[in-house]
CSV table of C-alpha atoms in Angstrom, one decimal:
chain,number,residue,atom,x,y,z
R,257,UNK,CA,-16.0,-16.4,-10.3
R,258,UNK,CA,-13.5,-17.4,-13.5
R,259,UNK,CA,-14.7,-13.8,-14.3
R,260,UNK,CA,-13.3,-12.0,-11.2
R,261,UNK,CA,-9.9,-14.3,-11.5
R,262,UNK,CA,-9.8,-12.9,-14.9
R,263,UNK,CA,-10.1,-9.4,-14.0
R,264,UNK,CA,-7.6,-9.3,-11.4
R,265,UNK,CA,-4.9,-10.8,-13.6
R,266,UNK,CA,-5.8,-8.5,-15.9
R,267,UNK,CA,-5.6,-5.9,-13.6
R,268,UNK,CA,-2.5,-7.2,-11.7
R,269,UNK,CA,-0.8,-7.3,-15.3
R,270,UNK,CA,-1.8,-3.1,-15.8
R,271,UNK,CA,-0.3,-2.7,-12.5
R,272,UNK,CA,3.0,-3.8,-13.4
R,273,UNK,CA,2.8,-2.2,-16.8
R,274,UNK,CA,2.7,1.1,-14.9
R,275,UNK,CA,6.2,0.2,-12.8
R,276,UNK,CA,9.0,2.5,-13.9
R,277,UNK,CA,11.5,-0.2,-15.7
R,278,UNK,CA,15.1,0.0,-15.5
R,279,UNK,CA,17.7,-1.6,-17.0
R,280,UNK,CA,18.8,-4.5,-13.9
R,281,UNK,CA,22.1,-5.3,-13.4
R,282,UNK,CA,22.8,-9.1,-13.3
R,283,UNK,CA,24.8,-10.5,-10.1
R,284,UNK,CA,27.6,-13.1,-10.3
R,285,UNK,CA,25.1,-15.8,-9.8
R,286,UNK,CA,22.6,-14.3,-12.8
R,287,UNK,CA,20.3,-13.1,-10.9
R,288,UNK,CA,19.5,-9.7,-11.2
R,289,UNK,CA,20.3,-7.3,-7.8
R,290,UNK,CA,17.9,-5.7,-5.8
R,291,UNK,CA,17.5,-1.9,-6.5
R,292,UNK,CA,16.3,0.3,-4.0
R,293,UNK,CA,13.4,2.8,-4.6
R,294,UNK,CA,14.6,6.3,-3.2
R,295,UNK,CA,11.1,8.3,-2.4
R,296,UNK,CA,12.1,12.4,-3.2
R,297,UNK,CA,10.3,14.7,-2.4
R,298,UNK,CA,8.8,15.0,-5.3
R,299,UNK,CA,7.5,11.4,-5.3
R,300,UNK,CA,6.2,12.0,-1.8
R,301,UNK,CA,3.9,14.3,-3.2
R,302,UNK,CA,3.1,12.1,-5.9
R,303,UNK,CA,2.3,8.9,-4.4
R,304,UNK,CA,-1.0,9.1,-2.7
R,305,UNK,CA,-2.6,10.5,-6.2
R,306,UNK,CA,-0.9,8.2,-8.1
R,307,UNK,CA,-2.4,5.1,-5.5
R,308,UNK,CA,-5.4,6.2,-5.5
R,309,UNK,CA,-5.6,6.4,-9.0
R,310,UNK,CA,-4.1,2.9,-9.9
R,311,UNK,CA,-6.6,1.6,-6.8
R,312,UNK,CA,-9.8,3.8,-8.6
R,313,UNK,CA,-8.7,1.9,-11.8
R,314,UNK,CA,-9.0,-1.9,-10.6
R,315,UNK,CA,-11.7,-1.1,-8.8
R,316,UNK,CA,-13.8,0.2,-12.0
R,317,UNK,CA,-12.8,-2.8,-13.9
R,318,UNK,CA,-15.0,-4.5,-11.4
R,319,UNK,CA,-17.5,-1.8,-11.6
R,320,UNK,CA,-17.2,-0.2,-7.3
R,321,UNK,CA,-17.4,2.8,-6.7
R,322,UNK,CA,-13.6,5.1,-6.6
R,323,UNK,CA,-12.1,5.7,-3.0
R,324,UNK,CA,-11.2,9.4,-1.7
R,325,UNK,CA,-8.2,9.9,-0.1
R,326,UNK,CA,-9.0,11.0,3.7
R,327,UNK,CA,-6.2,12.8,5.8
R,328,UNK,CA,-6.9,11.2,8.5
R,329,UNK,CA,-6.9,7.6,7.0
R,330,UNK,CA,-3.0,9.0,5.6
R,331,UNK,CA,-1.8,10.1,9.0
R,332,UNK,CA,-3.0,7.1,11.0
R,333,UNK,CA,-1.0,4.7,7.9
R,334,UNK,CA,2.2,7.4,7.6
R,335,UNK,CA,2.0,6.9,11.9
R,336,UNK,CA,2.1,3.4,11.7
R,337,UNK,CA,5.0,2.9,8.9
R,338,UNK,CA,6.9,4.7,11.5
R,339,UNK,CA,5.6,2.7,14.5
R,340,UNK,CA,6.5,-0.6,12.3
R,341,UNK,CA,9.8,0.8,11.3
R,342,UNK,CA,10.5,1.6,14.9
R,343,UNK,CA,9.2,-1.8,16.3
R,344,UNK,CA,11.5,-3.1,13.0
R,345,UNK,CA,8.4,-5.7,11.9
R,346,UNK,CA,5.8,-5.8,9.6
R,347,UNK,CA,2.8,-5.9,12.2
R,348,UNK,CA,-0.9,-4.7,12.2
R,349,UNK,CA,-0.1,-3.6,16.1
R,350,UNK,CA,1.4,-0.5,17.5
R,351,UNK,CA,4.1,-0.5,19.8
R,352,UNK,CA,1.4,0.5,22.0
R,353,UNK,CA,-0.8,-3.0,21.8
R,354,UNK,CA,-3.0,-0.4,19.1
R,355,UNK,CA,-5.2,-1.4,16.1
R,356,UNK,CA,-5.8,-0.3,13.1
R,357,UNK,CA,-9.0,1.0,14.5
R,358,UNK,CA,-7.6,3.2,17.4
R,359,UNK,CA,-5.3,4.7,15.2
R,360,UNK,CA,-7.5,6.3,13.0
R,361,UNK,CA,-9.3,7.3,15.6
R,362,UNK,CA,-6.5,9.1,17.2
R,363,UNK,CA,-6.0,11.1,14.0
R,364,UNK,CA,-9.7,12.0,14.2
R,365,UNK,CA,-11.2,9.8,11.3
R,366,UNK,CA,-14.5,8.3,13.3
R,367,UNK,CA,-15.7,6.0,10.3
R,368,UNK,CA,-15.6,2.5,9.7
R,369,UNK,CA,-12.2,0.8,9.5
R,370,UNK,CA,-12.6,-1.6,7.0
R,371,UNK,CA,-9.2,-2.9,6.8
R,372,UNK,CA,-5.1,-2.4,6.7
R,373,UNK,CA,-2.4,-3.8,4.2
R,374,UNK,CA,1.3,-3.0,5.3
R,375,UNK,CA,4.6,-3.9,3.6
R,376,UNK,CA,8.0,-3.9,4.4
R,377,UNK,CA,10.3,-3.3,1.1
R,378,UNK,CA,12.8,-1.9,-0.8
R,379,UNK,CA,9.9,-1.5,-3.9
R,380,UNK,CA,7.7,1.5,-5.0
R,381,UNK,CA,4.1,2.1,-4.1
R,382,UNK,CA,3.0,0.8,-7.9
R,383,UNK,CA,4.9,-2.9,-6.9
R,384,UNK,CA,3.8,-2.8,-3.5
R,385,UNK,CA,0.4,-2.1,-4.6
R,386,UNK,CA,1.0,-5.2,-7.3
R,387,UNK,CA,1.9,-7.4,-4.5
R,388,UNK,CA,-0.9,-6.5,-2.5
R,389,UNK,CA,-3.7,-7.4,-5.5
R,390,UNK,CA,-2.0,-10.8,-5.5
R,391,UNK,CA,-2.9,-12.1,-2.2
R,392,UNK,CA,-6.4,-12.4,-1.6
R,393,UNK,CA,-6.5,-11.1,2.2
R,394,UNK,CA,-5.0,-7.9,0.6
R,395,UNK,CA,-6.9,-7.5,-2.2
R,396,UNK,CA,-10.0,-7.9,-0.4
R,397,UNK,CA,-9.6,-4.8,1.7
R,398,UNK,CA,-8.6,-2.3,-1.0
R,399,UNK,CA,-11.5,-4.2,-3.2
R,400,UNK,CA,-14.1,-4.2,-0.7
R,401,UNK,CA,-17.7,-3.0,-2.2
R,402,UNK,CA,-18.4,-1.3,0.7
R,403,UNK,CA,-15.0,1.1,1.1
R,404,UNK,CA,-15.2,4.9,0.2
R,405,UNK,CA,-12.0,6.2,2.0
R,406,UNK,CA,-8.6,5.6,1.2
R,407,UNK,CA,-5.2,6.4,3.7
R,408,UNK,CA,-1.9,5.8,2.3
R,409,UNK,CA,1.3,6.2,4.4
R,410,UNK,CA,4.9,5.5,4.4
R,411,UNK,CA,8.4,6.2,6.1
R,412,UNK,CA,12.2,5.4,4.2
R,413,UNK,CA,14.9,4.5,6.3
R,414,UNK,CA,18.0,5.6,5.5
R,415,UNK,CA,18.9,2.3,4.1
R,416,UNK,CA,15.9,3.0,1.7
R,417,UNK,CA,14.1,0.2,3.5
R,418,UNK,CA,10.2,1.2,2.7
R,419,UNK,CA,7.5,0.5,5.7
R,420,UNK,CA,4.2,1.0,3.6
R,421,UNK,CA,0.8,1.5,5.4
R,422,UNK,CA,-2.7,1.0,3.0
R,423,UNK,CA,-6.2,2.0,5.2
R,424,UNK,CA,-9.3,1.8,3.8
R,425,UNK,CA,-12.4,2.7,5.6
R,426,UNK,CA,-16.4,3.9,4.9
């Protein structure tokens, strides 16, 4: 068990070694101020590789198998960013009473649902990713032994607000 601890500190710690780092600006009380992430285009096609990727990492420092992205998984989690932007609150329902479940069946994915992280934030995927692998409930779905699929969604306001949606599924 001190093993596994140790490994997702370790792994936590990579995580945020891989953040982009700017200089912060401090705020009259010291603190520094909030900066937020502006997803381009380019970045949109970047950030379900670069998930993945980081995800397939932790996950082979504890020695599971890497997840494949699934389209289906992505639209059901890009759907329900927009749905929880929409509803304005970080939910695993749809506006519609849905789950998790039913919405990747809607999008055609018929496998097993294993679980769903979401996040409402003005951070990149990298730090919401971080904050994910440090609560256990979180961690557990994208480090499930049993998980083989991987859906990764999003939608920006124009306030640059971030509603981030995580699926994995077998």
């Amino acid at each position: 068990m001190t093993n596994l601890r140790t490994i997702a500190v370790l792994s936590a710690l990579a995580l945020a070694a891989c953040a982009p780092r700017t200089a912060q600006q401090l705020g009259p009380d010291g603190q520094p101020i909030p900066v937020a992430y502006t997803i381009t285009e380019r970045e949109a096609a970047e950030i379900p590789i670069r998930v993945q990727g980081q995800v397939n990492q932790l996950r082979a420092n504890l020695g599971l198998s890497p997840l494949m992205l699934n389209p289906q998984l992505n639209a059901a989690s890009v759907a329900h960013s927009r749905d929880m932007a929409a509803q304005n609150r970080a939910w695993h329902f749809g506006s519609d009473g849905s789950s998790p479940l039913d919405r990747a069946k809607r999008q055609g994915y018929f496998g097993g649902v294993i679980g769903e992280n979401i996040s409402e934030s003005y951070e990149n995927d990298i730090q919401t990713l971080n904050a994910w692998m440090q609560t256990r409930d979180t961690r557990d779905i994208i480090m499930d032994p049993t998980a083989t699929q991987l859906g990764v969604g999003w939608y920006q306001e124009p306030s640059k607000k971030v509603w981030w949606t995580m699926l994995t599924g077998n």
